[in-house]
Amino acid sequence: MPRSFLVKKHTNFAKKPNYSELESPTVFISPYIYRAIPLPLIPQAEILSPGAYSPITVWTTNNLPLSPLPSDLSPISGYPSSLSDTSSKDHSGSESPRSDEDDSILTKLTDPHGVETEKFQCGLCSKSYSTYSGLLKHKQLHCDAQSRKSFSCKYCEKEYVSLGALKMHIRTHTLPCVCKICGKAFSRPWLLQGHIRTHTGEKPFSCPHCNRAFADRSNLRAHLQTHSDVKKYQCKNCSKTFSRMSLLHKHEESGCCVAH
DNA sequence: CTGGGGAGGGGGCCC
DNA sequence: TGGGCCCCCTCCCCA
């Protein structure tokens, strides 16, 4: 599906969204401000955290994303610590998230390596999350809304149990973050921030190896893989490594790993 | 066909 | 508890 289908063009600028709800201290996000304040306003030459250059871990489709990280390896570029830390404050010990009205389930799952991890499972749809807060967000946006509706979306039929959840949902309709240059609209300010860089040409994230620059930090991380002899994603059959999960999947689907 | 860049979305963490 | 930020993932497109 073309990306353009995911965004809405605001051609009627007489009906401006309420940007006061969106603007953070980093005012460059607002499309109505960067005319008055010359670019670049986004911090220059952002330096990646040291973790971005740490020795990589080779992932295969077996160990990828469910296994906890080895304890002697620091998380790669902020790899969600919750995957390896199930004793976080979100669900520690006696502070069980369960209550008489809470149909969520704290389950212990065992991965293919026998490592036991705790997961918070939605009692309505069985979807599991590594943290209780993640489960809460899910329930607010989806399952609880189906069972205990109170706040209705005026743009569609969805209903939510909290005003906050509804406001978050409405953003997907109103797309309040509008690019002043091309009219594309986004639901989140940081999406607009990244989009604006496509117009300004600003690329604050530079590769230390080839000096190539990128507008998006994630894309720089993907690019860094291309400089590595041993890449992050490994075929479990032929041991060939790939810089991206999608390339590994393509490789496996192309027939290398027919003998599973 | 493969590899890589551009772009956008979802989930988790933190304040 | 809500919102912002960050990271990872995915899709699309192109060389």
Short mmCIF file of C-alpha atoms (C1' of nucleotides) in Angstrom, two decimals:
data_model
loop_
_atom_site.label_atom_id
_atom_site.label_comp_id
_atom_site.label_asym_id
_atom_site.label_seq_id
_atom_site.Cartn_x
_atom_site.Cartn_y
_atom_site.Cartn_z
CA MET A 1 0.00 0.00 0.00
CA PRO A 2 1.42 3.34 -0.95
CA ARG A 3 2.55 5.39 1.98
CA SER A 4 0.55 8.28 0.65
CA PHE A 5 -2.57 6.43 1.63
CA LEU A 6 -1.55 6.65 5.22
CA VAL A 7 -1.53 10.38 5.38
CA LYS A 8 -4.13 13.02 4.84
CA LYS A 9 -3.63 16.25 3.02
CA HIS A 10 -4.98 19.28 4.81
CA THR A 11 -6.02 21.53 2.00
CA ASN A 12 -8.38 23.60 4.06
CA PHE A 13 -6.05 25.53 6.27
CA ALA A 14 -8.93 27.52 7.67
CA LYS A 15 -9.62 24.53 9.85
CA LYS A 16 -6.40 24.23 11.71
CA PRO A 17 -6.07 21.59 14.39
CA ASN A 18 -5.38 22.69 17.88
CA TYR A 19 -1.62 22.64 17.86
CA SER A 20 -1.39 23.93 21.36
CA GLU A 21 -1.91 20.37 22.42
CA LEU A 22 0.97 19.21 20.33
CA GLU A 23 3.72 21.71 20.77
CA SER A 24 6.46 20.69 23.08
CA PRO A 25 9.43 22.81 24.18
CA THR A 26 11.12 21.63 21.01
CA VAL A 27 9.03 24.00 19.00
CA PHE A 28 10.58 23.05 15.70
CA ILE A 29 7.97 20.36 15.49
CA SER A 30 5.25 22.84 14.72
CA PRO A 31 4.93 23.55 11.02
CA TYR A 32 3.73 27.05 11.81
CA ILE A 33 6.92 28.01 13.52
CA TYR A 34 9.78 26.99 11.34
CA ARG A 35 9.14 29.82 8.94
CA ALA A 36 9.92 32.32 11.65
CA ILE A 37 12.88 30.41 12.99
CA PRO A 38 15.53 29.61 10.42
CA LEU A 39 16.52 26.02 10.01
CA PRO A 40 18.26 24.02 11.19
CA LEU A 41 16.49 23.87 14.48
CA ILE A 42 17.00 20.22 15.05
CA PRO A 43 20.14 19.46 17.04
CA GLN A 44 23.07 18.98 14.73
CA ALA A 45 25.23 15.96 14.25
CA GLU A 46 23.56 13.83 16.78
CA ILE A 47 26.02 11.35 18.14
CA LEU A 48 24.79 7.87 18.58
CA SER A 49 25.06 6.23 21.89
CA PRO A 50 28.13 4.03 22.32
CA GLY A 51 25.81 1.09 22.13
CA ALA A 52 25.26 1.79 18.49
CA TYR A 53 28.82 0.73 17.81
CA SER A 54 29.00 -2.13 20.23
CA PRO A 55 29.99 -5.52 18.93
CA ILE A 56 26.97 -6.95 17.35
CA THR A 57 25.05 -10.02 18.26
CA VAL A 58 24.11 -12.36 15.48
CA TRP A 59 20.44 -13.13 15.53
CA THR A 60 18.83 -16.01 13.78
CA THR A 61 15.19 -16.65 13.29
CA ASN A 62 15.48 -19.02 16.19
CA ASN A 63 16.83 -16.73 18.83
CA LEU A 64 15.59 -13.49 17.49
CA PRO A 65 13.35 -11.66 19.15
CA LEU A 66 12.07 -13.69 22.04
CA SER A 67 15.22 -14.78 23.78
CA PRO A 68 16.58 -12.57 26.50
CA LEU A 69 19.88 -10.98 25.72
CA PRO A 70 22.93 -12.65 27.15
CA SER A 71 23.76 -11.13 30.47
CA ASP A 72 27.27 -10.22 29.39
CA LEU A 73 26.06 -8.20 26.46
CA SER A 74 24.76 -4.74 26.79
CA PRO A 75 21.57 -4.15 24.89
CA ILE A 76 22.12 -3.24 21.30
CA SER A 77 21.15 0.34 20.75
CA GLY A 78 18.61 0.30 23.46
CA TYR A 79 17.23 -3.10 22.76
CA PRO A 80 14.20 -3.25 25.02
CA SER A 81 15.55 -4.08 28.41
CA SER A 82 12.22 -5.44 29.40
CA LEU A 83 12.92 -8.49 27.33
CA SER A 84 15.71 -9.45 29.65
CA ASP A 85 14.49 -7.82 32.79
CA THR A 86 11.25 -9.27 33.94
CA SER A 87 11.66 -8.00 37.45
CA SER A 88 11.03 -4.44 36.51
CA LYS A 89 9.01 -2.15 38.67
CA ASP A 90 6.02 -2.59 36.45
CA HIS A 91 5.11 -5.90 37.95
CA SER A 92 7.34 -6.53 40.89
CA GLY A 93 6.41 -9.15 43.38
CA SER A 94 3.52 -8.31 45.61
CA GLU A 95 2.33 -5.52 43.40
CA SER A 96 0.38 -7.86 41.25
CA PRO A 97 -1.55 -6.06 38.57
CA ARG A 98 -4.41 -8.41 39.02
CA SER A 99 -7.56 -7.38 40.73
CA ASP A 100 -11.08 -8.64 40.90
CA GLU A 101 -11.96 -6.61 37.85
CA ASP A 102 -8.70 -7.18 36.03
CA ASP A 103 -8.95 -10.12 33.70
CA SER A 104 -5.32 -9.88 32.63
CA ILE A 105 -3.06 -12.81 33.32
CA LEU A 106 0.54 -12.90 34.48
CA THR A 107 1.98 -15.90 32.68
CA LYS A 108 5.39 -17.50 32.61
CA LEU A 109 6.45 -18.40 29.09
CA THR A 110 9.34 -20.65 28.19
CA ASP A 111 11.21 -19.90 25.01
CA PRO A 112 12.83 -22.54 22.77
CA HIS A 113 16.00 -22.30 24.87
CA GLY A 114 14.21 -23.09 28.06
CA VAL A 115 14.49 -19.57 29.40
CA GLU A 116 11.49 -18.63 31.43
CA THR A 117 10.09 -15.14 31.08
CA GLU A 118 7.04 -13.47 32.52
CA LYS A 119 4.46 -12.06 30.21
CA PHE A 120 1.35 -10.04 30.89
CA GLN A 121 -1.45 -11.49 28.88
CA CYS A 122 -4.69 -9.80 27.99
CA GLY A 123 -7.55 -11.85 29.29
CA LEU A 124 -9.75 -10.85 26.41
CA CYS A 125 -7.61 -11.42 23.36
CA SER A 126 -4.65 -13.38 24.83
CA LYS A 127 -2.13 -10.91 23.44
CA SER A 128 0.89 -10.78 25.74
CA TYR A 129 3.19 -7.96 26.75
CA SER A 130 6.44 -7.88 28.62
CA THR A 131 5.33 -5.09 30.92
CA TYR A 132 2.14 -4.36 32.72
CA SER A 133 2.07 -0.82 31.38
CA GLY A 134 2.16 -2.21 27.89
CA LEU A 135 -0.78 -4.40 28.68
CA LEU A 136 -2.62 -1.45 30.15
CA LYS A 137 -2.19 0.58 27.00
CA HIS A 138 -3.37 -2.32 24.91
CA LYS A 139 -6.45 -2.81 27.04
CA GLN A 140 -7.27 0.88 27.00
CA LEU A 141 -7.07 1.07 23.26
CA HIS A 142 -8.59 -2.22 22.28
CA CYS A 143 -10.03 -4.84 24.53
CA ASP A 144 -11.41 -2.81 27.41
CA ALA A 145 -12.95 -0.55 24.87
CA GLN A 146 -14.91 -3.48 23.59
CA SER A 147 -16.18 -4.52 26.99
CA ARG A 148 -16.57 -1.27 28.93
CA LYS A 149 -17.12 1.48 26.41
CA SER A 150 -17.82 5.02 27.42
CA PHE A 151 -15.96 7.51 25.18
CA SER A 152 -17.03 7.34 21.57
CA CYS A 153 -15.04 8.52 18.59
CA LYS A 154 -17.01 10.95 16.51
CA TYR A 155 -15.17 9.93 13.36
CA CYS A 156 -15.71 6.20 13.55
CA GLU A 157 -17.53 3.61 15.62
CA LYS A 158 -14.75 2.97 18.09
CA GLU A 159 -15.32 3.56 21.77
CA TYR A 160 -12.86 3.84 24.61
CA VAL A 161 -12.99 3.60 28.35
CA SER A 162 -10.77 6.60 28.98
CA LEU A 163 -10.61 10.06 27.51
CA GLY A 164 -6.88 9.74 27.08
CA ALA A 165 -7.24 6.64 24.98
CA LEU A 166 -9.88 8.32 22.89
CA LYS A 167 -7.76 11.41 22.34
CA MET A 168 -4.89 9.23 21.22
CA HIS A 169 -7.15 7.45 18.79
CA ILE A 170 -8.70 10.65 17.43
CA ARG A 171 -5.26 11.78 16.38
CA THR A 172 -5.29 9.03 13.78
CA HIS A 173 -8.31 10.76 12.26
CA THR A 174 -7.41 14.39 12.69
CA LEU A 175 -3.71 13.92 11.88
CA PRO A 176 -2.95 17.18 13.60
CA CYS A 177 0.72 17.35 12.68
CA VAL A 178 0.68 18.93 9.24
CA CYS A 179 3.64 19.66 7.03
CA LYS A 180 3.34 23.22 5.86
CA ILE A 181 5.35 22.53 2.75
CA CYS A 182 3.45 19.66 1.20
CA GLY A 183 0.35 19.34 3.36
CA LYS A 184 1.01 15.83 4.50
CA ALA A 185 -0.41 15.14 7.89
CA PHE A 186 0.76 12.86 10.63
CA SER A 187 -0.61 11.59 13.87
CA ARG A 188 2.51 12.14 15.91
CA PRO A 189 4.80 15.13 16.11
CA TRP A 190 7.97 13.12 15.74
CA LEU A 191 6.68 11.65 12.49
CA LEU A 192 6.28 15.16 11.17
CA GLN A 193 9.72 16.02 12.47
CA GLY A 194 11.23 13.23 10.42
CA HIS A 195 9.15 14.15 7.41
CA ILE A 196 10.25 17.77 7.49
CA ARG A 197 13.82 16.59 7.10
CA THR A 198 12.88 15.17 3.70
CA HIS A 199 12.16 18.74 2.62
CA THR A 200 15.03 20.48 4.31
CA GLY A 201 17.53 17.83 3.38
CA GLU A 202 18.80 17.89 6.89
CA LYS A 203 20.62 14.70 7.77
CA PRO A 204 21.89 14.98 11.31
CA PHE A 205 22.95 11.36 11.66
CA SER A 206 26.28 10.64 10.05
CA CYS A 207 28.00 7.34 9.52
CA PRO A 208 31.42 7.38 11.16
CA HIS A 209 32.77 4.98 8.56
CA CYS A 210 31.80 6.55 5.26
CA ASN A 211 30.48 9.98 6.26
CA ARG A 212 27.17 9.23 4.64
CA ALA A 213 24.40 11.07 6.43
CA PHE A 214 20.85 10.14 7.23
CA ALA A 215 17.77 11.97 8.35
CA ASP A 216 16.64 9.13 10.52
CA ARG A 217 18.56 7.47 13.32
CA SER A 218 17.04 4.09 12.62
CA ASN A 219 18.16 4.22 9.03
CA LEU A 220 21.67 5.01 10.13
CA ARG A 221 21.64 1.93 12.32
CA ALA A 222 20.57 -0.16 9.37
CA HIS A 223 23.31 1.42 7.31
CA LEU A 224 25.93 0.63 9.94
CA GLN A 225 25.18 -3.01 9.41
CA THR A 226 26.41 -2.73 5.86
CA HIS A 227 29.89 -1.94 7.19
CA SER A 228 30.00 -5.06 9.28
CA ASP A 229 31.50 -8.27 7.95
CA VAL A 230 29.30 -10.31 10.25
CA LYS A 231 25.85 -8.92 10.08
CA LYS A 232 23.14 -9.04 12.62
CA TYR A 233 20.79 -11.58 11.14
CA GLN A 234 22.05 -15.05 10.35
CA CYS A 235 20.54 -17.87 8.37
CA LYS A 236 20.43 -20.88 10.64
CA ASN A 237 21.13 -23.26 7.78
CA CYS A 238 23.90 -21.71 5.71
CA SER A 239 25.17 -19.24 8.34
CA LYS A 240 25.08 -16.41 5.86
CA THR A 241 24.43 -13.15 7.60
CA PHE A 242 22.26 -10.25 6.56
CA SER A 243 21.95 -6.66 7.60
CA ARG A 244 18.20 -6.78 7.88
CA MET A 245 15.59 -9.18 9.07
CA SER A 246 13.67 -8.71 5.84
CA LEU A 247 16.70 -9.78 3.82
CA LEU A 248 17.06 -12.88 5.95
CA HIS A 249 13.42 -13.70 5.41
CA LYS A 250 13.78 -13.23 1.68
CA HIS A 251 16.81 -15.48 1.73
CA GLU A 252 14.97 -18.20 3.59
CA GLU A 253 11.90 -17.93 1.43
CA SER A 254 14.01 -18.13 -1.70
CA GLY A 255 14.81 -21.74 -0.93
CA CYS A 256 18.06 -21.86 0.99
CA CYS A 257 16.36 -23.15 4.06
CA VAL A 258 13.87 -25.52 2.53
CA ALA A 259 15.05 -28.24 4.89
CA HIS A 260 13.63 -26.94 8.15
"C1'" DC B 1 17.42 -11.37 -7.39
"C1'" DT B 2 19.88 -8.98 -3.85
"C1'" DG B 3 21.20 -5.21 -1.11
"C1'" DG B 4 20.34 -0.85 0.64
"C1'" DG B 5 17.93 3.75 1.47
"C1'" DG B 6 13.55 6.32 2.52
"C1'" DA B 7 9.69 6.55 5.17
"C1'" DG B 8 6.15 5.42 8.56
"C1'" DG B 9 4.04 2.70 12.54
"C1'" DG B 10 3.91 0.07 17.03
"C1'" DG B 11 5.60 -0.88 21.54
"C1'" DG B 12 8.42 0.18 25.62
"C1'" DC B 13 10.54 3.35 28.74
"C1'" DC B 14 10.79 7.55 31.19
"C1'" DC B 15 9.26 11.90 33.03
"C1'" DT C 1 -1.54 8.27 34.27
"C1'" DG C 2 -0.76 10.63 29.89
"C1'" DG C 3 2.37 12.06 26.62
"C1'" DG C 4 6.92 12.40 24.47
"C1'" DC C 5 10.90 10.16 22.92
"C1'" DC C 6 13.48 6.30 21.36
"C1'" DC C 7 14.21 1.92 19.21
"C1'" DC C 8 12.94 -1.72 16.28
"C1'" DC C 9 10.45 -3.36 12.59
"C1'" DT C 10 8.34 -3.29 8.18
"C1'" DC C 11 7.12 -1.92 3.59
"C1'" DC C 12 8.19 0.24 -0.70
"C1'" DC C 13 11.22 1.53 -4.11
"C1'" DC C 14 15.41 1.67 -6.68
"C1'" DA C 15 20.17 0.53 -8.31
#
